[in-house]
Amino acid sequence: MKVGLVLEGGGMRGMYTAGVLDSFLDNDIDINCIIGVSAGALFGVNYASKQRGRALNYNTKYIKHPMYMSLKSLIKTGNMVNKEFAYYVLPRRLDIFDQEEFSKSNIDYYATVTNVDSCEAEYIKIDNVFEQTEILRASSALPFISNIVEVNDKRYLDGGIADSIPIEKMLTMGCDKIIVVLTRPYGYKKEKKKNKLLYKIAKQKYDKLADIIDSRPDNYNATLENIYKLRDNKEIFVIQPSRDIKIKRLEKDVARIKEIYNLGLTDSNNIIDELKKYLNSSNN
């Protein structure tokens, strides 16, 4: 049986996902294919490498480090999240990522990115986290507070712009069962706030992509509706926060980060028997 997992992004709301994934490790939930977006892509690799608690550890330890993410980094480098420290120093020297275990997992792992020129989502297979760091960085490169990431002569930004929750892509991957981890509670709808000045700036900076950014709320809400229909038909299994997550996208409050992580851990543990029943049930 092939089990797929879709991981929504959302900045530090991704700590909820980190808690869910650690619960999966605790309860021997086996996944064969993962498609992550933004923070979902960044934190999801720790499930494949079986490094329980790693996302929580390095975020709580280094979140206030001046070289992790800051306005100073944005002004100096163009990236709010510092490229060199967060993506190269930290996983290679300070909290080492286990690439060997990641490879041994044999999980088909994909990071979602948005092609700035085509304005379409791309799903790039990650075989080596160290060698493909720039793809993972691109998946979480938010407009306005990150530079465009160039890889193989292509220009990328955050995957959530073109495909916030890639359920449609996962449905084409030949999975028998699909789990979706959301970082918003049931009932959430993304509001469309027309900001003419912001749109004008986006148009000048990103050209055609500005229209995709502008239409993202409508696309996001339509995707959620589809996900809930699939869930109600028992075609997929959805895990999402049991209450509203009050956390900033680039949160620096360690207590709040731990709180959101623990919510993910608790919510997942509370439905783990239901999840196992879904995974063990016969397909319709």
mmCIF file of C-alpha atoms in Angstrom:
data_model
loop_
_atom_site.group_PDB
_atom_site.id
_atom_site.type_symbol
_atom_site.label_atom_id
_atom_site.label_comp_id
_atom_site.label_asym_id
_atom_site.label_seq_id
_atom_site.Cartn_x
_atom_site.Cartn_y
_atom_site.Cartn_z
ATOM 1 C CA MET A 1 0.000 0.000 0.000
ATOM 2 C CA LYS A 2 1.308 3.448 -0.956
ATOM 3 C CA VAL A 3 0.554 6.246 1.515
ATOM 4 C CA GLY A 4 0.893 9.888 0.500
ATOM 5 C CA LEU A 5 1.248 12.911 2.750
ATOM 6 C CA VAL A 6 0.539 16.553 1.864
ATOM 7 C CA LEU A 7 2.015 19.226 4.144
ATOM 8 C CA GLU A 8 0.672 22.781 4.024
ATOM 9 C CA GLY A 9 3.014 25.681 4.782
ATOM 10 C CA GLY A 10 2.343 28.801 6.809
ATOM 11 C CA GLY A 11 5.595 30.005 8.327
ATOM 12 C CA MET A 12 5.828 29.177 12.015
ATOM 13 C CA ARG A 13 2.360 27.615 11.893
ATOM 14 C CA GLY A 14 4.457 24.783 10.514
ATOM 15 C CA MET A 15 5.401 23.985 14.107
ATOM 16 C CA TYR A 16 1.951 22.399 14.293
ATOM 17 C CA THR A 17 2.987 20.127 11.438
ATOM 18 C CA ALA A 18 6.248 19.352 13.229
ATOM 19 C CA GLY A 19 4.252 18.113 16.211
ATOM 20 C CA VAL A 20 2.013 15.971 13.989
ATOM 21 C CA LEU A 21 5.013 14.403 12.265
ATOM 22 C CA ASP A 22 6.695 13.575 15.574
ATOM 23 C CA SER A 23 3.468 11.852 16.603
ATOM 24 C CA PHE A 24 3.692 9.835 13.374
ATOM 25 C CA LEU A 25 7.209 8.748 14.321
ATOM 26 C CA ASP A 26 6.042 7.808 17.829
ATOM 27 C CA ASN A 27 3.200 5.726 16.433
ATOM 28 C CA ASP A 28 5.007 4.070 13.506
ATOM 29 C CA ILE A 29 2.925 5.732 10.782
ATOM 30 C CA ASP A 30 4.668 4.834 7.537
ATOM 31 C CA ILE A 31 4.587 7.261 4.627
ATOM 32 C CA ASN A 32 5.785 6.529 1.094
ATOM 33 C CA CYS A 33 5.358 9.876 -0.670
ATOM 34 C CA ILE A 34 5.442 13.435 0.685
ATOM 35 C CA ILE A 35 4.670 16.733 -1.029
ATOM 36 C CA GLY A 36 5.532 19.709 1.161
ATOM 37 C CA VAL A 37 4.993 23.416 0.715
ATOM 38 C CA SER A 38 7.145 26.115 2.305
ATOM 39 C CA ALA A 39 7.467 25.338 6.042
ATOM 40 C CA GLY A 40 5.823 21.979 5.348
ATOM 41 C CA ALA A 41 8.683 21.112 3.001
ATOM 42 C CA LEU A 42 11.324 22.374 5.439
ATOM 43 C CA PHE A 43 9.990 20.561 8.505
ATOM 44 C CA GLY A 44 8.838 17.428 6.699
ATOM 45 C CA VAL A 45 12.371 16.318 5.897
ATOM 46 C CA ASN A 46 12.859 15.564 9.608
ATOM 47 C CA TYR A 47 10.158 12.906 9.435
ATOM 48 C CA ALA A 48 12.004 11.187 6.593
ATOM 49 C CA SER A 49 15.301 11.410 8.483
ATOM 50 C CA LYS A 50 13.587 10.167 11.675
ATOM 51 C CA GLN A 51 14.935 13.091 13.684
ATOM 52 C CA ARG A 52 12.153 13.426 16.220
ATOM 53 C CA GLY A 53 12.058 16.849 17.842
ATOM 54 C CA ARG A 54 14.644 18.399 15.540
ATOM 55 C CA ALA A 55 12.358 21.122 14.155
ATOM 56 C CA LEU A 56 11.334 22.112 17.669
ATOM 57 C CA ASN A 57 14.899 21.991 18.970
ATOM 58 C CA TYR A 58 16.579 24.210 16.414
ATOM 59 C CA ASN A 59 13.723 26.698 16.247
ATOM 60 C CA THR A 60 13.548 27.199 19.998
ATOM 61 C CA LYS A 61 17.328 27.303 20.328
ATOM 62 C CA TYR A 62 18.164 29.647 17.471
ATOM 63 C CA ILE A 63 14.956 31.603 16.778
ATOM 64 C CA LYS A 64 16.316 34.694 18.560
ATOM 65 C CA HIS A 65 19.781 34.381 17.071
ATOM 66 C CA PRO A 66 20.480 37.639 15.166
ATOM 67 C CA MET A 67 21.611 35.626 12.153
ATOM 68 C CA TYR A 68 18.547 33.347 11.987
ATOM 69 C CA MET A 69 15.865 35.756 10.840
ATOM 70 C CA SER A 70 15.701 39.494 11.346
ATOM 71 C CA LEU A 71 15.017 42.862 9.807
ATOM 72 C CA LYS A 72 18.756 43.403 9.783
ATOM 73 C CA SER A 73 19.172 40.325 7.562
ATOM 74 C CA LEU A 74 16.415 41.590 5.261
ATOM 75 C CA ILE A 75 18.089 44.968 4.863
ATOM 76 C CA LYS A 76 21.571 43.505 4.455
ATOM 77 C CA THR A 77 20.834 40.461 2.273
ATOM 78 C CA GLY A 78 17.290 40.831 0.937
ATOM 79 C CA ASN A 79 16.180 37.784 2.936
ATOM 80 C CA MET A 80 14.365 38.032 6.258
ATOM 81 C CA VAL A 81 15.428 34.435 6.967
ATOM 82 C CA ASN A 82 19.195 34.530 6.631
ATOM 83 C CA LYS A 83 20.295 32.243 3.804
ATOM 84 C CA GLU A 84 23.773 31.389 5.044
ATOM 85 C CA PHE A 85 22.936 30.774 8.700
ATOM 86 C CA ALA A 86 19.495 29.147 8.450
ATOM 87 C CA TYR A 87 20.075 26.960 5.407
ATOM 88 C CA TYR A 88 23.780 26.187 5.481
ATOM 89 C CA VAL A 89 25.402 26.709 8.886
ATOM 90 C CA LEU A 90 22.560 25.377 11.029
ATOM 91 C CA PRO A 91 21.819 22.024 9.285
ATOM 92 C CA ARG A 92 25.476 21.282 8.548
ATOM 93 C CA ARG A 93 27.183 22.331 11.782
ATOM 94 C CA LEU A 94 24.841 23.322 14.614
ATOM 95 C CA ASP A 95 21.935 20.844 14.367
ATOM 96 C CA ILE A 96 23.100 18.377 11.757
ATOM 97 C CA PHE A 97 20.547 16.933 9.375
ATOM 98 C CA ASP A 98 20.807 13.165 8.871
ATOM 99 C CA GLN A 99 21.014 12.829 5.088
ATOM 100 C CA GLU A 100 21.978 9.150 5.346
ATOM 101 C CA GLU A 101 18.748 8.297 7.174
ATOM 102 C CA PHE A 102 16.765 10.482 4.769
ATOM 103 C CA SER A 103 18.122 8.452 1.840
ATOM 104 C CA LYS A 104 17.448 5.150 3.585
ATOM 105 C CA SER A 105 13.795 6.071 4.091
ATOM 106 C CA ASN A 106 13.097 5.594 0.355
ATOM 107 C CA ILE A 107 10.338 8.187 0.655
ATOM 108 C CA ASP A 108 9.526 10.024 -2.566
ATOM 109 C CA TYR A 109 9.919 13.555 -1.257
ATOM 110 C CA TYR A 110 8.804 16.615 -3.224
ATOM 111 C CA ALA A 111 9.134 20.324 -2.494
ATOM 112 C CA THR A 112 6.631 22.674 -4.099
ATOM 113 C CA VAL A 113 7.970 25.857 -5.660
ATOM 114 C CA THR A 114 6.419 28.625 -7.751
ATOM 115 C CA ASN A 115 8.079 29.407 -11.065
ATOM 116 C CA VAL A 116 8.170 33.205 -11.221
ATOM 117 C CA ASP A 117 8.168 33.299 -15.028
ATOM 118 C CA SER A 118 5.578 30.618 -15.851
ATOM 119 C CA CYS A 119 3.519 31.466 -12.733
ATOM 120 C CA GLU A 120 2.960 27.745 -12.221
ATOM 121 C CA ALA A 121 3.776 25.351 -9.417
ATOM 122 C CA GLU A 122 6.591 22.855 -9.844
ATOM 123 C CA TYR A 123 7.084 19.790 -7.658
ATOM 124 C CA ILE A 124 10.750 18.970 -7.423
ATOM 125 C CA LYS A 125 11.928 15.639 -6.043
ATOM 126 C CA ILE A 126 14.415 15.973 -3.207
ATOM 127 C CA ASP A 127 16.986 13.196 -3.119
ATOM 128 C CA ASN A 128 19.698 15.003 -1.177
ATOM 129 C CA VAL A 129 18.788 17.818 1.218
ATOM 130 C CA PHE A 130 22.333 19.210 1.282
ATOM 131 C CA GLU A 131 22.730 19.221 -2.487
ATOM 132 C CA GLN A 132 19.224 20.612 -3.074
ATOM 133 C CA THR A 133 19.104 23.177 -0.285
ATOM 134 C CA GLU A 134 18.279 25.955 -2.742
ATOM 135 C CA ILE A 135 15.099 24.155 -3.820
ATOM 136 C CA LEU A 136 13.950 23.886 -0.211
ATOM 137 C CA ARG A 137 14.876 27.518 0.327
ATOM 138 C CA ALA A 138 12.899 28.486 -2.766
ATOM 139 C CA SER A 139 9.845 26.631 -1.480
ATOM 140 C CA SER A 140 9.712 29.010 1.487
ATOM 141 C CA ALA A 141 10.970 32.216 -0.174
ATOM 142 C CA LEU A 142 8.102 34.570 0.583
ATOM 143 C CA PRO A 143 7.484 37.511 -1.754
ATOM 144 C CA PHE A 144 8.731 40.911 -0.589
ATOM 145 C CA ILE A 145 10.837 39.518 2.282
ATOM 146 C CA SER A 146 12.943 37.079 0.250
ATOM 147 C CA ASN A 147 15.004 37.321 -2.873
ATOM 148 C CA ILE A 148 13.968 35.263 -5.873
ATOM 149 C CA VAL A 149 15.902 31.978 -5.769
ATOM 150 C CA GLU A 150 17.552 30.921 -9.025
ATOM 151 C CA VAL A 151 18.150 27.214 -9.671
ATOM 152 C CA ASN A 152 19.220 25.812 -13.044
ATOM 153 C CA ASP A 153 18.383 29.098 -14.781
ATOM 154 C CA LYS A 154 14.853 29.090 -13.348
ATOM 155 C CA ARG A 155 13.499 31.673 -10.914
ATOM 156 C CA TYR A 156 11.471 30.491 -7.945
ATOM 157 C CA LEU A 157 9.510 31.779 -4.964
ATOM 158 C CA ASP A 158 7.376 30.219 -2.233
ATOM 159 C CA GLY A 159 5.419 27.197 -3.452
ATOM 160 C CA GLY A 160 2.284 28.355 -1.663
ATOM 161 C CA ILE A 161 1.790 31.171 -4.162
ATOM 162 C CA ALA A 162 0.808 28.810 -6.985
ATOM 163 C CA ASP A 163 -0.303 25.771 -4.954
ATOM 164 C CA SER A 164 -0.832 26.213 -1.229
ATOM 165 C CA ILE A 165 -2.064 22.667 -0.607
ATOM 166 C CA PRO A 166 -1.049 20.349 -3.488
ATOM 167 C CA ILE A 167 -3.792 17.769 -3.105
ATOM 168 C CA GLU A 168 -4.460 17.631 -6.858
ATOM 169 C CA LYS A 169 -0.827 16.761 -7.519
ATOM 170 C CA MET A 170 -0.884 14.080 -4.825
ATOM 171 C CA LEU A 171 -3.995 12.532 -6.379
ATOM 172 C CA THR A 172 -1.912 11.834 -9.505
ATOM 173 C CA MET A 173 0.873 10.050 -7.586
ATOM 174 C CA GLY A 174 -0.808 6.647 -7.424
ATOM 175 C CA CYS A 175 -1.339 6.569 -3.654
ATOM 176 C CA ASP A 176 -3.834 4.206 -2.060
ATOM 177 C CA LYS A 177 -4.255 6.453 0.971
ATOM 178 C CA ILE A 178 -3.624 10.180 1.385
ATOM 179 C CA ILE A 179 -3.136 12.221 4.554
ATOM 180 C CA VAL A 180 -3.334 16.017 4.467
ATOM 181 C CA VAL A 181 -1.941 18.128 7.309
ATOM 182 C CA LEU A 182 -3.378 21.643 7.368
ATOM 183 C CA THR A 183 -2.187 24.508 9.544
ATOM 184 C CA ARG A 184 -5.533 26.296 9.789
ATOM 185 C CA PRO A 185 -8.556 25.087 11.793
ATOM 186 C CA TYR A 186 -11.813 23.971 10.194
ATOM 187 C CA GLY A 187 -13.921 26.917 9.105
ATOM 188 C CA TYR A 188 -11.003 29.158 8.168
ATOM 189 C CA LYS A 189 -11.301 31.079 4.925
ATOM 190 C CA LYS A 190 -8.626 33.294 3.469
ATOM 191 C CA GLU A 191 -9.906 36.841 3.035
ATOM 192 C CA LYS A 192 -9.157 38.790 -0.089
ATOM 193 C CA LYS A 193 -7.891 42.247 0.828
ATOM 194 C CA LYS A 194 -7.410 44.371 -2.244
ATOM 195 C CA ASN A 195 -4.399 46.590 -1.672
ATOM 196 C CA LYS A 196 -3.780 48.640 -4.784
ATOM 197 C CA LEU A 197 -0.372 49.858 -3.633
ATOM 198 C CA LEU A 198 0.814 46.346 -2.727
ATOM 199 C CA TYR A 199 -0.484 45.025 -6.050
ATOM 200 C CA LYS A 200 1.340 47.802 -7.902
ATOM 201 C CA ILE A 201 4.585 46.982 -6.107
ATOM 202 C CA ALA A 202 4.103 43.254 -6.812
ATOM 203 C CA LYS A 203 3.408 44.016 -10.473
ATOM 204 C CA GLN A 204 6.622 45.994 -10.780
ATOM 205 C CA LYS A 205 8.662 43.404 -8.916
ATOM 206 C CA TYR A 206 7.169 40.123 -10.154
ATOM 207 C CA ASP A 207 5.215 41.064 -13.309
ATOM 208 C CA LYS A 208 2.644 38.353 -14.175
ATOM 209 C CA LEU A 209 3.064 36.619 -10.813
ATOM 210 C CA ALA A 210 1.341 39.594 -9.153
ATOM 211 C CA ASP A 211 -2.000 38.365 -10.500
ATOM 212 C CA ILE A 212 -1.408 34.901 -9.011
ATOM 213 C CA ILE A 213 -0.562 36.477 -5.660
ATOM 214 C CA ASP A 214 -3.709 38.594 -5.879
ATOM 215 C CA SER A 215 -5.964 35.610 -6.685
ATOM 216 C CA ARG A 216 -4.424 33.325 -4.053
ATOM 217 C CA PRO A 217 -7.281 33.686 -1.504
ATOM 218 C CA ASP A 218 -9.875 32.452 -4.015
ATOM 219 C CA ASN A 219 -7.667 29.558 -5.108
ATOM 220 C CA TYR A 220 -6.874 28.635 -1.499
ATOM 221 C CA ASN A 221 -10.527 28.588 -0.442
ATOM 222 C CA ALA A 222 -11.523 26.492 -3.472
ATOM 223 C CA THR A 223 -8.772 23.994 -2.626
ATOM 224 C CA LEU A 224 -10.042 23.729 0.953
ATOM 225 C CA GLU A 225 -13.569 23.024 -0.289
ATOM 226 C CA ASN A 226 -12.242 20.216 -2.471
ATOM 227 C CA ILE A 227 -10.206 18.779 0.410
ATOM 228 C CA TYR A 228 -13.231 18.690 2.710
ATOM 229 C CA LYS A 229 -15.309 16.971 0.034
ATOM 230 C CA LEU A 230 -12.632 14.320 -0.406
ATOM 231 C CA ARG A 231 -12.448 13.909 3.375
ATOM 232 C CA ASP A 232 -16.221 13.544 3.703
ATOM 233 C CA ASN A 233 -16.124 10.872 1.004
ATOM 234 C CA LYS A 234 -13.390 9.107 3.008
ATOM 235 C CA GLU A 235 -11.006 9.425 0.079
ATOM 236 C CA ILE A 236 -8.419 11.255 2.191
ATOM 237 C CA PHE A 237 -7.679 11.804 5.888
ATOM 238 C CA VAL A 238 -7.294 15.372 7.151
ATOM 239 C CA ILE A 239 -5.471 16.548 10.253
ATOM 240 C CA GLN A 240 -5.790 20.201 11.242
ATOM 241 C CA PRO A 241 -5.615 22.361 14.373
ATOM 242 C CA SER A 242 -8.396 21.774 16.886
ATOM 243 C CA ARG A 243 -8.382 25.511 17.614
ATOM 244 C CA ASP A 244 -7.155 28.704 16.032
ATOM 245 C CA ILE A 245 -3.379 29.053 15.933
ATOM 246 C CA LYS A 246 -2.319 32.437 17.260
ATOM 247 C CA ILE A 247 1.225 32.678 16.016
ATOM 248 C CA LYS A 248 3.064 35.086 13.741
ATOM 249 C CA ARG A 249 4.378 33.807 10.431
ATOM 250 C CA LEU A 250 7.891 34.628 11.662
ATOM 251 C CA GLU A 251 7.256 34.116 15.393
ATOM 252 C CA LYS A 252 10.122 34.581 17.861
ATOM 253 C CA ASP A 253 8.280 33.772 21.092
ATOM 254 C CA VAL A 254 9.725 30.427 22.214
ATOM 255 C CA ALA A 255 6.770 29.666 24.500
ATOM 256 C CA ARG A 256 4.331 30.211 21.625
ATOM 257 C CA ILE A 257 6.393 28.009 19.319
ATOM 258 C CA LYS A 258 6.344 25.190 21.886
ATOM 259 C CA GLU A 259 2.607 25.678 22.402
ATOM 260 C CA ILE A 260 1.833 25.235 18.701
ATOM 261 C CA TYR A 261 4.158 22.243 18.426
ATOM 262 C CA ASN A 262 2.459 20.606 21.433
ATOM 263 C CA LEU A 263 -0.958 21.279 19.888
ATOM 264 C CA GLY A 264 0.100 19.370 16.769
ATOM 265 C CA LEU A 265 1.477 16.530 18.877
ATOM 266 C CA THR A 266 -1.681 16.331 20.992
ATOM 267 C CA ASP A 267 -4.139 16.667 18.108
ATOM 268 C CA SER A 268 -2.374 13.909 16.198
ATOM 269 C CA ASN A 269 -2.198 11.597 19.200
ATOM 270 C CA ASN A 270 -5.916 12.135 19.784
ATOM 271 C CA ILE A 271 -6.847 10.898 16.315
ATOM 272 C CA ILE A 272 -4.095 8.331 15.821
ATOM 273 C CA ASP A 273 -6.420 5.345 16.232
ATOM 274 C CA GLU A 274 -8.821 6.860 13.714
ATOM 275 C CA LEU A 275 -5.911 7.416 11.323
ATOM 276 C CA LYS A 276 -4.722 3.835 11.673
ATOM 277 C CA LYS A 277 -8.262 2.625 11.007
ATOM 278 C CA TYR A 278 -8.354 4.722 7.804
ATOM 279 C CA LEU A 279 -4.964 3.383 6.682
ATOM 280 C CA ASN A 280 -6.016 -0.207 7.330
ATOM 281 C CA SER A 281 -9.409 0.082 5.666
ATOM 282 C CA SER A 282 -10.045 -1.244 2.187
ATOM 283 C CA ASN A 283 -10.334 1.233 -0.671
ATOM 284 C CA ASN A 284 -13.761 2.131 -1.914
#
